[in-house]
Short mmCIF file of C-alpha atoms and ligand atoms in Angstrom, two decimals:
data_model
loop_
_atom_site.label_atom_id
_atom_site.label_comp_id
_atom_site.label_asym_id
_atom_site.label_seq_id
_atom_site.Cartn_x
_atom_site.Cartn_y
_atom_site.Cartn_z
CA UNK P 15 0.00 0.00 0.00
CA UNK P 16 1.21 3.47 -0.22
CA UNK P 17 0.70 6.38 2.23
CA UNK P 18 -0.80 9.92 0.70
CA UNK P 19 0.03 13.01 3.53
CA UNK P 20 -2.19 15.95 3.86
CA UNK P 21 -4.93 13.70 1.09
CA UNK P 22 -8.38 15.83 2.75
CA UNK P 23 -6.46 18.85 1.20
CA UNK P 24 -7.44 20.04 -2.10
CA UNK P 25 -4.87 17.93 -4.60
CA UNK P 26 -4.98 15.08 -2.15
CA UNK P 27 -7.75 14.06 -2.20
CA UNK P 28 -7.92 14.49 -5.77
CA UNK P 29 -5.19 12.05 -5.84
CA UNK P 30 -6.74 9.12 -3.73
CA UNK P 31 -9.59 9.90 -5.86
CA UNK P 32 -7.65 9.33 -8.70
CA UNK P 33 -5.41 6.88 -7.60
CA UNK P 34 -8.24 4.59 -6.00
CA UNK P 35 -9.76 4.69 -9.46
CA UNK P 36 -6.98 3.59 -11.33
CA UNK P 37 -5.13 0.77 -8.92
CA UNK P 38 -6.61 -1.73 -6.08
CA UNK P 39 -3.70 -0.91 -4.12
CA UNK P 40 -4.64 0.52 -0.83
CA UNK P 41 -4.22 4.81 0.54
CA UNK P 42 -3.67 5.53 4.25
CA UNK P 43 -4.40 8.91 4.05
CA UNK P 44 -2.72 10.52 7.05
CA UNK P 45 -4.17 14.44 7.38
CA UNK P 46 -4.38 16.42 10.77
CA UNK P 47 -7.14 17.93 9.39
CA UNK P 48 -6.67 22.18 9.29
CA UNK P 49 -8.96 24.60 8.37
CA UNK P 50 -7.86 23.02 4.41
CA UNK P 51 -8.59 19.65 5.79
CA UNK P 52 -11.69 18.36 4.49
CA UNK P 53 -12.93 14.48 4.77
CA UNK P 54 -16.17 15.77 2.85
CA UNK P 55 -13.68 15.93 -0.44
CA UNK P 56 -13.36 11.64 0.36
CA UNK P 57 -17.06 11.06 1.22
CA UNK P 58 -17.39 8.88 -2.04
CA UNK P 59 -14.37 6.07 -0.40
CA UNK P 60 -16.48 5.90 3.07
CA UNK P 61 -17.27 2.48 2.18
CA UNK P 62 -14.29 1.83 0.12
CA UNK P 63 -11.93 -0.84 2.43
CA UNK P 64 -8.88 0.54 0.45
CA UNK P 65 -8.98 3.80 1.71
CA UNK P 66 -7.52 4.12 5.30
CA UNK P 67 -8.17 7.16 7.20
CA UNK P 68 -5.66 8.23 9.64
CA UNK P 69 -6.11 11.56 11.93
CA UNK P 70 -2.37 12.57 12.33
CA UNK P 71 0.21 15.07 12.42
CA UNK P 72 3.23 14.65 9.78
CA UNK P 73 5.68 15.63 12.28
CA UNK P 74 4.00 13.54 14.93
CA UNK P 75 6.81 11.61 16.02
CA UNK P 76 5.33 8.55 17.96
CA UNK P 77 1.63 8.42 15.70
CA UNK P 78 3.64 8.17 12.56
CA UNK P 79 6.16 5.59 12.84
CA UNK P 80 2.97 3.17 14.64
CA UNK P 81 1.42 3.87 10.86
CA UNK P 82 4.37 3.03 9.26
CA UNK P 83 4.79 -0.04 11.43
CA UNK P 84 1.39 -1.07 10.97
CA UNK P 85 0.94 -0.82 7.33
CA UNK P 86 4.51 -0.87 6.16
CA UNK P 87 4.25 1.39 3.01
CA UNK P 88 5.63 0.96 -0.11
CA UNK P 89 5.63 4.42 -1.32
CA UNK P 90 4.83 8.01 0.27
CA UNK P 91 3.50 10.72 -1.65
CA UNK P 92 4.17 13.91 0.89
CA UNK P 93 1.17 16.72 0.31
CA UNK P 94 1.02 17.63 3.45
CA UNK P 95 1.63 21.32 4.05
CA UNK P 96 0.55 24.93 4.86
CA UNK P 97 -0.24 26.37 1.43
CA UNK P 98 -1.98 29.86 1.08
CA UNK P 99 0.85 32.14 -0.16
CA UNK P 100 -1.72 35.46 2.08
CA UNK P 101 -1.83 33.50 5.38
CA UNK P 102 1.52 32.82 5.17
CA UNK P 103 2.33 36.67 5.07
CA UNK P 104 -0.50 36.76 8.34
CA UNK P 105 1.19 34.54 10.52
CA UNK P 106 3.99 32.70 9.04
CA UNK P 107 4.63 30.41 12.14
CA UNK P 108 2.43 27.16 11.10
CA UNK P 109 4.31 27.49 7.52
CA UNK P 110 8.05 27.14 9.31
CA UNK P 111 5.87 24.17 11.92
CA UNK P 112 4.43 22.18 9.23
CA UNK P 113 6.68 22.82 6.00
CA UNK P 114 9.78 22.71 7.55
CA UNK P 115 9.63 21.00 11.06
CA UNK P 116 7.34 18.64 9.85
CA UNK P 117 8.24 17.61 6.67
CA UNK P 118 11.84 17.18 8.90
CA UNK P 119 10.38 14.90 11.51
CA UNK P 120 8.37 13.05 9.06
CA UNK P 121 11.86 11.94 6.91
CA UNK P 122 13.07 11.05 10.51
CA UNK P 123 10.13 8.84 10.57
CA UNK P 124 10.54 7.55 7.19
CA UNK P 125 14.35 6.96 7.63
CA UNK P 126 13.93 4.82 10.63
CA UNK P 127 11.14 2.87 9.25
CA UNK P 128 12.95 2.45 5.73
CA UNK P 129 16.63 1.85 7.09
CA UNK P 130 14.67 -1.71 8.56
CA UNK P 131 13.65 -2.85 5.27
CA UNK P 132 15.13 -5.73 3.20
CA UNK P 133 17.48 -5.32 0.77
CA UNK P 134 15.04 -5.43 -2.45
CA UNK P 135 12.53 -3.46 -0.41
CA UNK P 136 14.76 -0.64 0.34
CA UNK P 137 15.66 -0.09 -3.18
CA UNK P 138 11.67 -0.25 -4.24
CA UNK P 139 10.55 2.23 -1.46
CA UNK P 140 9.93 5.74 -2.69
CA UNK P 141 9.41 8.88 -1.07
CA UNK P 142 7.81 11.35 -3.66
CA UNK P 143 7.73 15.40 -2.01
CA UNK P 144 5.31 17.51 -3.59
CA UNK P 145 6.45 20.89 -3.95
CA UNK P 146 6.00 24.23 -5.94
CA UNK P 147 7.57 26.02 -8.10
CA UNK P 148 7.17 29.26 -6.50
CA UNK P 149 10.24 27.95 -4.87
CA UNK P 150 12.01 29.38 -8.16
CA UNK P 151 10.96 33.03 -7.13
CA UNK P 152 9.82 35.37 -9.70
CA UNK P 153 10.56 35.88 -13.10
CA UNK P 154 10.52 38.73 -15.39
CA UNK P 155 8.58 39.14 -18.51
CA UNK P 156 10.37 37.75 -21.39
CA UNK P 157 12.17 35.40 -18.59
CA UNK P 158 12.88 31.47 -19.72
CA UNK P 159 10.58 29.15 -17.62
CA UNK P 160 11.60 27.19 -15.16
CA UNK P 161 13.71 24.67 -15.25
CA UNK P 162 14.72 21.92 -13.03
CA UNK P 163 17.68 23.96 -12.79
CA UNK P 164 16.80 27.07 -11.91
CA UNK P 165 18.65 28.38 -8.51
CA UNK P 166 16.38 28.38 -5.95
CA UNK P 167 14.99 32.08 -5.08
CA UNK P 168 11.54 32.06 -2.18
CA UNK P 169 10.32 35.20 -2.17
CA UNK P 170 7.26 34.52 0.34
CA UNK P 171 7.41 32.67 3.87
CA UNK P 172 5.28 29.96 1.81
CA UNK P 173 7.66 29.40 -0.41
CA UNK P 174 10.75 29.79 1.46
CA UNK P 175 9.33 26.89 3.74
CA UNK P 176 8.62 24.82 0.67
CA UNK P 177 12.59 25.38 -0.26
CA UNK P 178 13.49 24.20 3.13
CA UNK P 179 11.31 21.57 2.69
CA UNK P 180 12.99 20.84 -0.77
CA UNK P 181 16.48 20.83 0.56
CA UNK P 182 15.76 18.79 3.39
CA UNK P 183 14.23 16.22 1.02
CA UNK P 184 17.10 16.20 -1.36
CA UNK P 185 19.64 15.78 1.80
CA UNK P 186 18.07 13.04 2.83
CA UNK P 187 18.56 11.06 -0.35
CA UNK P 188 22.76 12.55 -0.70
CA UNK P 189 23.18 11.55 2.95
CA UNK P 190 21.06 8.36 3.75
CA UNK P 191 20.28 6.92 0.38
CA UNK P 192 16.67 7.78 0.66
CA UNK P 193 15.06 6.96 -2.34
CA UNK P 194 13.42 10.46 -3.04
CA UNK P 195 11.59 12.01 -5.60
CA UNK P 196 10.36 15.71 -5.88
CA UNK P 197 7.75 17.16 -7.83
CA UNK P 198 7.45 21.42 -8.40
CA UNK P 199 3.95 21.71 -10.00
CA UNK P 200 2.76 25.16 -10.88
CA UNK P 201 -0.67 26.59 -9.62
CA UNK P 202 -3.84 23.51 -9.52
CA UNK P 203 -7.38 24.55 -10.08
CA UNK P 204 -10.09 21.90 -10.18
CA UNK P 205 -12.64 20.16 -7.74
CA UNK P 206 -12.22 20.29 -4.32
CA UNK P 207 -10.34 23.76 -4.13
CA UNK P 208 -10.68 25.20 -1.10
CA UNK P 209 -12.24 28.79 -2.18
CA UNK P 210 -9.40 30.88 -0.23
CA UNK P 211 -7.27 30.36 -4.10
CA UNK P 212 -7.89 32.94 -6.41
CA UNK P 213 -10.42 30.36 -8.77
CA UNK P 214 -12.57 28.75 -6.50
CA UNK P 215 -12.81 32.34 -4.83
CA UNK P 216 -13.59 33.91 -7.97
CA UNK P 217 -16.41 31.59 -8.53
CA UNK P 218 -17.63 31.48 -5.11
CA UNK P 219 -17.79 35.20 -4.63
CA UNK P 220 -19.45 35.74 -8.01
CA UNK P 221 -22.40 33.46 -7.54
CA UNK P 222 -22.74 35.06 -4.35
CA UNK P 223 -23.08 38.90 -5.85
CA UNK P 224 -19.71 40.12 -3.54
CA UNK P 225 -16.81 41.45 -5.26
CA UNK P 226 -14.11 39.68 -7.23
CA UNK P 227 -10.93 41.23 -5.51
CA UNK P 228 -8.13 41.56 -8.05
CA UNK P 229 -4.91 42.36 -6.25
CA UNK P 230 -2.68 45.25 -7.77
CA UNK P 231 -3.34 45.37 -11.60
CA UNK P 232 -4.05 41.64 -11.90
CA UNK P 233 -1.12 41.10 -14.56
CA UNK P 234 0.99 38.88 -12.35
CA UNK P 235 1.12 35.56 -14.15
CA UNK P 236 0.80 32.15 -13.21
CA UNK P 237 0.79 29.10 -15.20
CA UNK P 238 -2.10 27.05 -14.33
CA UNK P 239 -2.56 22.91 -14.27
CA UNK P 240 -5.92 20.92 -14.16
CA UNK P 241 -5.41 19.37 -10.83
CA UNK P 242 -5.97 15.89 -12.24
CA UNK P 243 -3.18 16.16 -14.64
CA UNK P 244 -1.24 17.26 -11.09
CA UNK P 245 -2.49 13.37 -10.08
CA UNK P 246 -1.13 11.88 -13.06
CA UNK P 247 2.23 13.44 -13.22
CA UNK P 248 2.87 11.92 -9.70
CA UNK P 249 1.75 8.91 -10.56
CA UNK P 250 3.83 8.54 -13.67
CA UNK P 251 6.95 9.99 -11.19
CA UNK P 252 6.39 7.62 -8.80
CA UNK P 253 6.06 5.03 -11.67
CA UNK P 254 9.05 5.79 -13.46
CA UNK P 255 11.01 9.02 -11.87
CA UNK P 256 14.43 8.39 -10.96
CA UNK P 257 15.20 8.29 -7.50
CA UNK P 258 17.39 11.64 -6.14
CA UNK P 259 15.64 13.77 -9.37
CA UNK P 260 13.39 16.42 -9.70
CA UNK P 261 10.50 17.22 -11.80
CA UNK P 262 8.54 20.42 -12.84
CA UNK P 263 5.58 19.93 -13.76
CA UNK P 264 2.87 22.72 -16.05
CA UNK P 265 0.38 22.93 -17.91
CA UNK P 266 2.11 25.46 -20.40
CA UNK P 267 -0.77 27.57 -19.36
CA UNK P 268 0.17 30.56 -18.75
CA UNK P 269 -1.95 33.58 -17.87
CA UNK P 270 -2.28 36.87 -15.82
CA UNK P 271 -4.89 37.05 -13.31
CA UNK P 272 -7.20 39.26 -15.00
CA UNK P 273 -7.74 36.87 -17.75
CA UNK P 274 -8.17 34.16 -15.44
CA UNK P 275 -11.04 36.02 -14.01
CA UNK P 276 -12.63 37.30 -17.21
CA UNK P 277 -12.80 33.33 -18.32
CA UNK P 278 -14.50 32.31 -15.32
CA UNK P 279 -17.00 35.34 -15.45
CA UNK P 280 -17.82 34.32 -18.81
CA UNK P 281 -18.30 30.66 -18.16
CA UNK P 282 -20.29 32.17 -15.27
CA UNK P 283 -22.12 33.81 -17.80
CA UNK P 284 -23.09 31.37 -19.96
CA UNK P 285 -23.87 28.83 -17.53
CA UNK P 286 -25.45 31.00 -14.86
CA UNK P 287 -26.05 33.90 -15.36
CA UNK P 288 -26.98 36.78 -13.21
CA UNK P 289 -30.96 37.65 -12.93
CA UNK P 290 -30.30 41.15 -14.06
CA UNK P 291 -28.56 39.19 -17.07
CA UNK P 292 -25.18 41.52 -16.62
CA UNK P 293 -22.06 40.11 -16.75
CA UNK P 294 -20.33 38.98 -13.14
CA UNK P 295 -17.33 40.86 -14.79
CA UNK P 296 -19.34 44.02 -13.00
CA UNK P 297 -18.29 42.29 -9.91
CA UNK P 298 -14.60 43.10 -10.60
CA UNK P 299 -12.83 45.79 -8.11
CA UNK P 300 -8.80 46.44 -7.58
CA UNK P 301 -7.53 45.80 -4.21
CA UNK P 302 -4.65 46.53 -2.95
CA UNK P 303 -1.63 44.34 -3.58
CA UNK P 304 -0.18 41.35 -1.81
CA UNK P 305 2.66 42.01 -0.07
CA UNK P 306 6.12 40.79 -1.84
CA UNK P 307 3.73 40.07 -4.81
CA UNK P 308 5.22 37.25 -6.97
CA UNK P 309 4.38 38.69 -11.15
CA UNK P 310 5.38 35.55 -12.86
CA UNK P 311 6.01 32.13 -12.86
CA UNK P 312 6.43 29.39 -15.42
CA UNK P 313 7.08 26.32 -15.57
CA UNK P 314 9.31 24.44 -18.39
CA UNK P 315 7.68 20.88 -18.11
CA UNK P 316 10.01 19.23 -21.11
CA UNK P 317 12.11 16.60 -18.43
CA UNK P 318 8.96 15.20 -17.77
CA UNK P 319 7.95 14.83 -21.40
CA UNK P 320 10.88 13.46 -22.65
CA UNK P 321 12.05 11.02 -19.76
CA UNK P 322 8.69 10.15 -18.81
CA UNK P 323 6.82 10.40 -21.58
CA UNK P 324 4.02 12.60 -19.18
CA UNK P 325 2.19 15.44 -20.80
CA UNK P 326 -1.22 17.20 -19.50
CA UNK P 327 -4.54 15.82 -21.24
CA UNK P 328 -6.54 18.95 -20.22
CA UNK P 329 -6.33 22.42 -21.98
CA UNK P 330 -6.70 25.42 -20.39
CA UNK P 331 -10.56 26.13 -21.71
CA UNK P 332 -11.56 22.33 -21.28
CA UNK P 333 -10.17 22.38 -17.48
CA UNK P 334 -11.42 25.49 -16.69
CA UNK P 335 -15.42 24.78 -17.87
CA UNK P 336 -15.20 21.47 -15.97
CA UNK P 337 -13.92 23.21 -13.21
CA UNK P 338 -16.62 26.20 -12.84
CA UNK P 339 -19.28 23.69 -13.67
CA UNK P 340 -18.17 21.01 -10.20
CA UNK P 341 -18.83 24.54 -8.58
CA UNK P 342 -22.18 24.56 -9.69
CA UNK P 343 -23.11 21.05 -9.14
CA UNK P 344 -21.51 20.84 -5.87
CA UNK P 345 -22.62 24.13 -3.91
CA UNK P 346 -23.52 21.81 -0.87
CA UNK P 347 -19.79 21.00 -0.76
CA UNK P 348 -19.14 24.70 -1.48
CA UNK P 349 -21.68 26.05 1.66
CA UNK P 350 -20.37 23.88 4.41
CA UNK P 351 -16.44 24.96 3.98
CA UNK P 352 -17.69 28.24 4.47
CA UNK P 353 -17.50 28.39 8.11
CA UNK P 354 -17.06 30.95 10.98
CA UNK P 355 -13.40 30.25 10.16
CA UNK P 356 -13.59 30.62 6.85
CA UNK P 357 -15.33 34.35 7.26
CA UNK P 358 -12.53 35.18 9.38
CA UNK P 359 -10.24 34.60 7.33
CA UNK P 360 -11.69 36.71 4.51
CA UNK P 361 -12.38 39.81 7.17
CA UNK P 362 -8.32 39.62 8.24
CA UNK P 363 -6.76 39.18 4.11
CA UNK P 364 -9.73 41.61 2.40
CA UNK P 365 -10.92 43.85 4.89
CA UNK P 366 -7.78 46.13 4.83
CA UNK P 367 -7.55 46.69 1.02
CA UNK P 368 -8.78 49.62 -0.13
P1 LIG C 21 -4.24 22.32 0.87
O1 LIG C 21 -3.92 23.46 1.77
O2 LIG C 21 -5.54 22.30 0.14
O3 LIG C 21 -4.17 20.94 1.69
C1 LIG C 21 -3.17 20.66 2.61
C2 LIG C 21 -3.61 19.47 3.45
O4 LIG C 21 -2.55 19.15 4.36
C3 LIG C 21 -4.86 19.73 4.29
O5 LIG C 21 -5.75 18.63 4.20
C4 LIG C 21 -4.32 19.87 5.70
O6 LIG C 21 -5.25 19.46 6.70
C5 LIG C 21 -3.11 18.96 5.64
N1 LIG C 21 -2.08 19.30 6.64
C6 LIG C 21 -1.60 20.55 6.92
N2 LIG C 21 -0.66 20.46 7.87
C7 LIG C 21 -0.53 19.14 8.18
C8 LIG C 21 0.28 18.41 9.08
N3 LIG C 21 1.17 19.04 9.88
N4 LIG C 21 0.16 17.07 9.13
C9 LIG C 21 -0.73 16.43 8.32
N5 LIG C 21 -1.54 17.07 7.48
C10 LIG C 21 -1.44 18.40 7.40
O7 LIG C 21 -3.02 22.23 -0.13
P2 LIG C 21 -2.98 21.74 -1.66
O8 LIG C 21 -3.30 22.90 -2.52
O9 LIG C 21 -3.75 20.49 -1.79
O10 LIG C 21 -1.43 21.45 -1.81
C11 LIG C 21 -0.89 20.17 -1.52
C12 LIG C 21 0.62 20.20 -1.72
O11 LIG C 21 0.91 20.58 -3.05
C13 LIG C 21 1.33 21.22 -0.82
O12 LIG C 21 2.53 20.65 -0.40
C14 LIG C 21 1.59 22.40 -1.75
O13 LIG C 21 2.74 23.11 -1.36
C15 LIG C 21 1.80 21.69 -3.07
N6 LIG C 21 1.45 22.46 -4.27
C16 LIG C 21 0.22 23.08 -4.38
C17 LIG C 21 -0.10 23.77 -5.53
C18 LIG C 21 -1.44 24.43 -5.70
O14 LIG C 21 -1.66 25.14 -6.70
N7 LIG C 21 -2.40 24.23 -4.80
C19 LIG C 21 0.82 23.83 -6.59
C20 LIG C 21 2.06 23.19 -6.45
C21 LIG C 21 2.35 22.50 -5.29
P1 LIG C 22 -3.39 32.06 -5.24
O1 LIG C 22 -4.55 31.28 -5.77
O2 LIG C 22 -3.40 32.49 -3.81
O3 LIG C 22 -2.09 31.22 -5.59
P2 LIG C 22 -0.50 31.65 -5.50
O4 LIG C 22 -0.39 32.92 -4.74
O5 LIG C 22 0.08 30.49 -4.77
O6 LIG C 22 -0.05 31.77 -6.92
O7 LIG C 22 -3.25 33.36 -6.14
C1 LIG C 22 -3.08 33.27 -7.54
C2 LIG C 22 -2.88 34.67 -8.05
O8 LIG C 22 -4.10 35.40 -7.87
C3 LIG C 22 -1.80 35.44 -7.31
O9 LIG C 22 -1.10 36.26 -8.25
C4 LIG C 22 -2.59 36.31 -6.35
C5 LIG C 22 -3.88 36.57 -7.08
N1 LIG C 22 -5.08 36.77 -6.23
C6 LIG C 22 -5.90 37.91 -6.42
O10 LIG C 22 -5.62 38.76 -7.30
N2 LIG C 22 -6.99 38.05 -5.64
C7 LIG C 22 -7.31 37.16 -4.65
O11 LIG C 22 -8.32 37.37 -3.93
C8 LIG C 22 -6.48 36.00 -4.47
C9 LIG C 22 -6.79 34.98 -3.42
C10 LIG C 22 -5.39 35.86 -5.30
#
């Protein structure tokens, strides 16, 4: 069986979604459950014996090793983290606890456990990180993308914990032997995205009849990836990736914020739209900026292509509908992660921009 970290988060439980509908081979899904933590994302495996829920702590240092004990792993695919580049500027402390200290005590965890294995189960094991590439830092207009090369450059306490988290990982393997993998995807959208990320948000906040807050002059660019194409790259890495490497991994989508909101306001439009039959893009207003704001990343996903033969199935337009349309059909889903915490959390990131 393998273990999936942080899987009620938004792209893990995509992948034991995924993963449980493509193998037999059983998840222990080990999440402490946070505020991003949500086990209504799994409802559909509640009956489904090869999904094993397990309410836990990465860096717990007694829980985790009993898990790996218990259910001796083959593989570990490591989502677990703090990942809201805003909150992260609010109180940076749970980003250094779980990024860094955790990810840290869980490779203690993993090193003990693995360092007991046979021989021929040693070399099998596999200990795929998922990571980011806002790792890379920022990048100017006419900028390459990323490559797997690119010197390492955090501009946010998000992603500087993600780098530590990175480095850490890729000790491990120099030092022990570890058989690691790392992935730096660029930004997900899809089902199950918690609506704190600029898409779901937009969505949310649009059906709703609040405003769609653009930060600065919404020309920063990201390069967006269907989250299930996220699932399959990992897959295919933990398939076929070569132990001590990393992989980026895009969608060769790239686009600045504006547009991304435009697209879903049309989509909005078409699908849904407003009683007074004007478009949601009325709903648009300029906030003020994130601090340290990022303006572009991109990621150059050819390693992947070429040694692993992996390329995204969705396109930016196909992802995008499906996407605003699981918002639609899933507002139940949508309703109950808006809780008292959730509200708070908008009042402390929106209420100070003018
Ligand atoms: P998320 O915030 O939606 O989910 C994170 C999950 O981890 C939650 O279920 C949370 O409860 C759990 N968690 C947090 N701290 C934990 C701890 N100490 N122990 C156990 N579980 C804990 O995040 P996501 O968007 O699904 O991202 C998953 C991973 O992918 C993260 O490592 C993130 O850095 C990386 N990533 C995300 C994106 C993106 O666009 N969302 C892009 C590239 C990489
Ligand atoms: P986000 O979804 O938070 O992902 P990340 O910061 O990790 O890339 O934000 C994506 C982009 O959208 C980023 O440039 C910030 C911007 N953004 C807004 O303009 N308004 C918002 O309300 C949010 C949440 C994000």
């Amino acid at each position: 069986m393998i273990f999936v970290t942080g899987g009620a988060g938004f792209i893990g439980a995509n992948f034991a979604l995924d993963w449980l509908q493509e193998h037999d081979e059983p998840v222990v899904n080990i999440d402490k459950l946070t505020y991003a933590g949500n086990l209504e994302s799994l409802v559909t495996l509640q009956e489904d014996s090869r999904h094993i829920f397990a309410h836990a702590d990465i860096g717990d240092t007694v829980l985790i090793p009993e898990l790996l004990a218990k259910y001796q792993p083959r593989a570990i695919i490591n989502f677990a983290a703090e990942s809201h580049v805003d909150r992260s500027i609010h109180s940076p402390e749970d980003f250094i606890q779980t990024n860094v200290v955790g990810t840290f005590n869980l490779l203690e965890s993993v090193r003990a456990y693995w360092s007991k294995l046979d021989e021929q189960e040693k070399a099998d094991f596999r200990f795929l990180h998922v990571s980011t590439d806002e790792v890379y830092g920022s990048l100017a207009k006419d900028d390459p993308a990323f490559t797997e090369l690119h010197q390492y450059e955090p501009n946010s306490p998000y992603s500087a914990s993600k780098a530590a988290s990175d480095h850490l990982v890729r000790s491990y393997h120099h030092t022990y032997g570890l058989p690691v993998l790392t992935t730096n995807c660029s930004n997900n959208y899809g089902p199950y995205h918690f609506p704190e990320k600029l898409i779901p948000l937009m969505i949310v906040n649009a059906l709703a009849g609040k405003s769609l807050p653009i930060y600065g002059d919404g020309q920063q660019i990201r390069d967006w990836l269907y989250v299930k194409d996220h699932c399959s790259a990992i897959r295919r890495v933990i398939e076929a990736g070569i132990t001590g490497e990393t992989y980026n991994v895009g969608g060769w989508n790239e686009k600045p914020n504006i547009e991304i909101v435009h697209t879903v306001c049309a989509l909005l439009d078409e699908l849904r739209p407003r009683d007074d039959k004007k478009s949601y893009t009325e709903q648009i207003t300029f906030v003020t900026d994130r601090l340290g704001h990022d303006r572009r990343y991109a990621i150059d996903a050819r390693k992947i292509e070429r040694e692993l033969g992996w390329k995204p199935a969705e396109t930016f337009d196909t992802g995008i509908r499906k996407t605003v349309q699981w918002y639609l059909d899933n507002q139940e889903w949508v309703a109950n992660v808006q809780s008292g915490a959730y509200r708070d959390w908008v009042e402390t990131n929106y209420a100070d921009r003018s």
